Short mmCIF file of C-alpha atoms in Angstrom, two decimals:
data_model
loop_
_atom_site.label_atom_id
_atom_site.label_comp_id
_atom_site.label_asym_id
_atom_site.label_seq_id
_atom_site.Cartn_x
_atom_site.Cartn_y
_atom_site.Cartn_z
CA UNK A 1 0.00 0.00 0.00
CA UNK A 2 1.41 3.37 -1.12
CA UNK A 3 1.19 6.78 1.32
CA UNK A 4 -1.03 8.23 -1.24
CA UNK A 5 -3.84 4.49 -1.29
CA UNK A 6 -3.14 4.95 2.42
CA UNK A 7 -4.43 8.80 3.03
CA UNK A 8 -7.64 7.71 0.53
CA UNK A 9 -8.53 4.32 2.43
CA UNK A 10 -8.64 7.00 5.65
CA UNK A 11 -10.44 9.27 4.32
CA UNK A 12 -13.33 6.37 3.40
CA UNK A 13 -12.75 4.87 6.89
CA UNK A 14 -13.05 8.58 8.41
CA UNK A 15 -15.08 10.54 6.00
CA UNK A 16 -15.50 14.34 7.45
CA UNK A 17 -14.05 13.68 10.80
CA UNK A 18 -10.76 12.94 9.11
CA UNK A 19 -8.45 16.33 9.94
CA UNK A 20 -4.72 15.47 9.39
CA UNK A 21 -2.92 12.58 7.82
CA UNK A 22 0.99 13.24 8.68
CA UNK A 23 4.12 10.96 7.75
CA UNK A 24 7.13 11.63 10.24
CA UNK A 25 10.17 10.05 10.93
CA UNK A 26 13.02 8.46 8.97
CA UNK A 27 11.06 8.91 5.54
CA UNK A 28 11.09 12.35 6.27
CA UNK A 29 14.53 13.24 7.32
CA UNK A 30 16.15 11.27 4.22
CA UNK A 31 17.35 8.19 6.66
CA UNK A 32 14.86 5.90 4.78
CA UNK A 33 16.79 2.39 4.52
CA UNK A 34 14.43 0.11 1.80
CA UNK A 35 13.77 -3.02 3.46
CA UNK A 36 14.85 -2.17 6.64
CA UNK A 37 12.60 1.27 7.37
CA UNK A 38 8.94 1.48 7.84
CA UNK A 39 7.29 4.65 7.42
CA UNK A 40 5.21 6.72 10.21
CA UNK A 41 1.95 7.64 10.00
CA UNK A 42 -0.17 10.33 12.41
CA UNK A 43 -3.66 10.51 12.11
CA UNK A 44 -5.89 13.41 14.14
CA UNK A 45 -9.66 12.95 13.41
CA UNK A 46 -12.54 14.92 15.09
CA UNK A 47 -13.82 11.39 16.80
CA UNK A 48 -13.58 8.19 16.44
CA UNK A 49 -16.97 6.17 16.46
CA UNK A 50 -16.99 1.92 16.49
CA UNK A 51 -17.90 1.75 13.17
CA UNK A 52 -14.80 4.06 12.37
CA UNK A 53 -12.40 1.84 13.86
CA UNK A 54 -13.84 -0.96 12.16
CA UNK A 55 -13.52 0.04 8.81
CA UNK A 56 -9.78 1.82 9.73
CA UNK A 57 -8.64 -1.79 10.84
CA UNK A 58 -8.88 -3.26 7.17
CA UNK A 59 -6.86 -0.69 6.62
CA UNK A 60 -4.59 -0.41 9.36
CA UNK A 61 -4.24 -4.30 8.47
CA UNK A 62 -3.44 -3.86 4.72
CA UNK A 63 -0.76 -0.90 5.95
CA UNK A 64 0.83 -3.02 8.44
CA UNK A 65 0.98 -6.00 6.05
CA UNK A 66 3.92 -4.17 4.25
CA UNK A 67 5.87 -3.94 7.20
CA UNK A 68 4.80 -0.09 8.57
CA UNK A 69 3.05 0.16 12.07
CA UNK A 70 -0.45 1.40 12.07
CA UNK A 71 -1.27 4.63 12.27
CA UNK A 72 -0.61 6.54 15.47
CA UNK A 73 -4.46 8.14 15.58
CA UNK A 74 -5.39 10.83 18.26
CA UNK A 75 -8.38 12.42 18.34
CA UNK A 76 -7.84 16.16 17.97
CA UNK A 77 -8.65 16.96 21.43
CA UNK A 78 -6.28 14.24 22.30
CA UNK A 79 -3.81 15.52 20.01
CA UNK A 80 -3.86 18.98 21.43
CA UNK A 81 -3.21 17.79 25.02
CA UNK A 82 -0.82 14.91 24.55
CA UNK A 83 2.16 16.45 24.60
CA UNK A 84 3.53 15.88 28.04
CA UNK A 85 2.70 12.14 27.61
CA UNK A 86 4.71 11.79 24.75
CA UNK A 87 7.19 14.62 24.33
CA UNK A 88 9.93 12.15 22.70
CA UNK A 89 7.51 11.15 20.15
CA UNK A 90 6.09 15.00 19.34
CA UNK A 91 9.01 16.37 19.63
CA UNK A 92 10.55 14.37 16.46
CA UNK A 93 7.30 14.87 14.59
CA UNK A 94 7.59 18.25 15.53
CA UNK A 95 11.03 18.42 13.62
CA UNK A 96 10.63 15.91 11.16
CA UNK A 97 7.03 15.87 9.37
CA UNK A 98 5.44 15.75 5.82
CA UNK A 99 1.39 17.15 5.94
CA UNK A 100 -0.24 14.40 3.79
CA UNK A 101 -3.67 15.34 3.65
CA UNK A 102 -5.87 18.20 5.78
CA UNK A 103 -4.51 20.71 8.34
CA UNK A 104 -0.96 21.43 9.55
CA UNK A 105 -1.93 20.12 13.26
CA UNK A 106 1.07 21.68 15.14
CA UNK A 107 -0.29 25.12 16.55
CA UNK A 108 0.42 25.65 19.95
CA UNK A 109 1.92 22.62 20.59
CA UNK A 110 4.97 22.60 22.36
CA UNK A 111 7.36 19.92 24.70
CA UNK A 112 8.52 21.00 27.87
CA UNK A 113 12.48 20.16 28.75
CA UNK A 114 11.91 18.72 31.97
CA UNK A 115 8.61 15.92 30.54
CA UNK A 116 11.12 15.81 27.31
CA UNK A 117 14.30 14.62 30.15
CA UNK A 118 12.26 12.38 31.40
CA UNK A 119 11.22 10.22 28.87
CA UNK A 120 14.20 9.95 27.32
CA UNK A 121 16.04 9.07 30.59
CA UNK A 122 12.69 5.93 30.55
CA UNK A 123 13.49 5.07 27.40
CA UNK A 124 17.29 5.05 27.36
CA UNK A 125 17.37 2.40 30.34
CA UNK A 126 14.60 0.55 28.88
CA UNK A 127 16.42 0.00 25.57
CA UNK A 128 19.42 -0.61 27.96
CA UNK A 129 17.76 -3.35 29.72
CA UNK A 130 16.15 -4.32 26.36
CA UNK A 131 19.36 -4.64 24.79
CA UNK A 132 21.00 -6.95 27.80
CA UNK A 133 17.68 -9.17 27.20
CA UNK A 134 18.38 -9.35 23.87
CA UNK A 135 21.75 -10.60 23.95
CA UNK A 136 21.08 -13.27 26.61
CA UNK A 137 18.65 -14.46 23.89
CA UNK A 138 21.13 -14.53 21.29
CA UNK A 139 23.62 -16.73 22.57
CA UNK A 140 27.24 -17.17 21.16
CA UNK A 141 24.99 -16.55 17.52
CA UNK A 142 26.80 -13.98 15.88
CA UNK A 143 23.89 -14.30 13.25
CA UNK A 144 21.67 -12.93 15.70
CA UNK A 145 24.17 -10.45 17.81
CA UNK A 146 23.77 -9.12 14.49
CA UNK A 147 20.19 -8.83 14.38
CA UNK A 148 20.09 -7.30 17.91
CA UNK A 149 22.39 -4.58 16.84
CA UNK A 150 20.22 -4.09 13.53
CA UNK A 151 17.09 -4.16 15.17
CA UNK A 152 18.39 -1.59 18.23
CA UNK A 153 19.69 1.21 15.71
CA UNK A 154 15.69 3.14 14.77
CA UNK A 155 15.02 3.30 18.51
CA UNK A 156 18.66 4.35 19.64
CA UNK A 157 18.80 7.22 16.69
CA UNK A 158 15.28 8.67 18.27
CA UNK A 159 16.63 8.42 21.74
CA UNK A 160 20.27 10.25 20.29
CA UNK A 161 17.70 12.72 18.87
CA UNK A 162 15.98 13.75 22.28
CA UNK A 163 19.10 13.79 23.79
CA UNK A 164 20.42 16.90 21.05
CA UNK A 165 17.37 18.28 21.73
CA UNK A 166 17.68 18.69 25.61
CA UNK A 167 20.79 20.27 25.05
CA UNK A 168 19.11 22.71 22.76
CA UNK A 169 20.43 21.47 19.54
CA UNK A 170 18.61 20.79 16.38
CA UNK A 171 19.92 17.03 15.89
CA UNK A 172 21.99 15.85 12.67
CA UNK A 173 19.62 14.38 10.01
CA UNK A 174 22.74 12.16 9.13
CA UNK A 175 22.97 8.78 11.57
CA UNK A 176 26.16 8.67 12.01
CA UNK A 177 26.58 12.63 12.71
CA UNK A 178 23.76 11.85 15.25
CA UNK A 179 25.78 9.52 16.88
CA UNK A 180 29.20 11.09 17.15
CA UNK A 181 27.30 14.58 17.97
CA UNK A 182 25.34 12.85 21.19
CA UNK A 183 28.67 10.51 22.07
CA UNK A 184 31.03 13.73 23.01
CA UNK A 185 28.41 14.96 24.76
CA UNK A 186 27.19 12.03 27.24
CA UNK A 187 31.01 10.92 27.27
CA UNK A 188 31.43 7.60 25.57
CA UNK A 189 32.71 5.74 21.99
CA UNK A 190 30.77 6.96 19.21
CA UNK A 191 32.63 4.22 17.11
CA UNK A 192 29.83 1.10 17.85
CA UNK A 193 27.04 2.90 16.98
CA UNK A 194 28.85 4.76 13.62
CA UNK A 195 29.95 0.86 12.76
CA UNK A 196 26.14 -0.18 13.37
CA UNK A 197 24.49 2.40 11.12
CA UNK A 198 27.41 1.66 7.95
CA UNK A 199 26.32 -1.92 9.00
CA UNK A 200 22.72 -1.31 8.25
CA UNK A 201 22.91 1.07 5.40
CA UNK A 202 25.07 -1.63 3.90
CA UNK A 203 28.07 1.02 3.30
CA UNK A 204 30.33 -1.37 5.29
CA UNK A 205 28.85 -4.58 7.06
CA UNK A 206 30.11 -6.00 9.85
CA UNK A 207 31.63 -9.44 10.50
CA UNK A 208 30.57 -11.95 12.33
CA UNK A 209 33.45 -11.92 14.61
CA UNK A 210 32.87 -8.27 15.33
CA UNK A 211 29.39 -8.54 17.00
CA UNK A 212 30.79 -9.52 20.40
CA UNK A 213 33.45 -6.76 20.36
CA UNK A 214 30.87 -4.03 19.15
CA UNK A 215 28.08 -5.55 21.73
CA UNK A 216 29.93 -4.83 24.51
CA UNK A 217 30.86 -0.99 23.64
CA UNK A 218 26.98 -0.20 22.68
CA UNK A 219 26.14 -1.41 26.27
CA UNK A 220 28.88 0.20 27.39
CA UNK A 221 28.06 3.17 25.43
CA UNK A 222 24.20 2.78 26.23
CA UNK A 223 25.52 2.57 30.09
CA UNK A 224 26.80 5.84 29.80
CA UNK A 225 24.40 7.74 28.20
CA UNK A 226 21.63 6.54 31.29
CA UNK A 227 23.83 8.02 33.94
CA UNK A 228 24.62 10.98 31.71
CA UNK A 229 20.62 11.47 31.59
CA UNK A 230 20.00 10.71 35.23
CA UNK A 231 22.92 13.70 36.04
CA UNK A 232 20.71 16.41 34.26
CA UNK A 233 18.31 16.16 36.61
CA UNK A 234 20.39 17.36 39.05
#
């Protein structure tokens, strides 16, 4: 299903309560790796009634069936107020969005520092604790220590973004300037995670006998980066 089939399935499943249809995200910003990135999709409609939701599921359904997560779909009075729930998440929409269809819903919306701290702090140690998990799981595979580090590198480039951000920086479009920028600031190797992103963009893939090596400085860089979080909220 293309963006455009998507926005015109919504607008059946929605009709006149349909207000915004906005892609965000890598798609946006030019990071878009075929195969390997999905694309975003925010949705504000004026309600949402059962039968709504039951015709946006065949959609949401065909949309996820190529590999994209469904729709992220607020309510505008939801939308309006949300922000302090999810600053991470508005703030990078904020920064990084493409109006598809209907209004540009982004007026007098704003993320507060100390919510925007917070949640990346949350996130940070859960993707810490994630990525731990994850290679436990794995084993002595190197097959999948490599699919950990694939899989880890969306999620770690949005957390690398709200960190810029708290420090009042507009964050590198480019990866692995996103990286090195947010590695000289929390104190630790930018190195893994520049290796990981050349790794998944295909530029330079990694060995198998490297995923051990580069493992253990991404935890040790992820380490870092929690403590360097917890000290700003000092």
């Amino acid at each position: 299903m293309t963006l455009d089939e998507l926005v015109s399935q919504l607008k059946l499943a929605y009709g006149a309560s349909l207000r915004s249809v906005v892609l965000y995200g890598s798609a946006v910003a030019g990071e878009h790796i075929a195969k390997k990135s999905d694309y975003n999709v925010l949705v504000v409609v004026d309600a949402m009634t059962v039968e709504n939701l039951r015709k946006a599921a065949a959609v949401a359904t065909a949309w996820s069936g190529d590999g994209n997560p469904p729709p992220m779909t607020f309510t505008t009075a939801e939308w309006k107020s949300s922000s302090d729930i999810f600053p991470m998440e508005y703030a990078d929409i904020l920064e990084r969005h493409r109006v598809l269809f209907g209004e540009v819903p982004f007026e007098g919306i704003s993320v507060a520092k100390d919510e925007l701290r917070l949640q990346v702090e949350h996130e940070a140690m859960g993707k810490l604790l994630q990525l731990r998990q994850g290679v436990m799981a794995a084993g002595g595979d190197a097959k999948n220590q490599l699919a950990l580090l694939e899989d880890s590198l969306s999620t770690l480039m949005v957390i690398f973004r709200g960190v810029a951000r708290l420090n009042g920086e507009t964050a590198p479009q480019d990866y692995e300037a996103l990286a090195t920028s947010v590695a000289a600031r929390a104190g630790f190797a930018a190195d893994p995670f520049v290796r990981v992103v050349r790794h998944v963009r295909g530029a330079e893939k990694l060995r198998r006998e490297e995923a051990v090596p580069i493992l253990e400085a991404y935890l040790a860089g992820m380490e870092r980066l929690v403590a360097y979080l917890d000290s700003l909220a000092r």
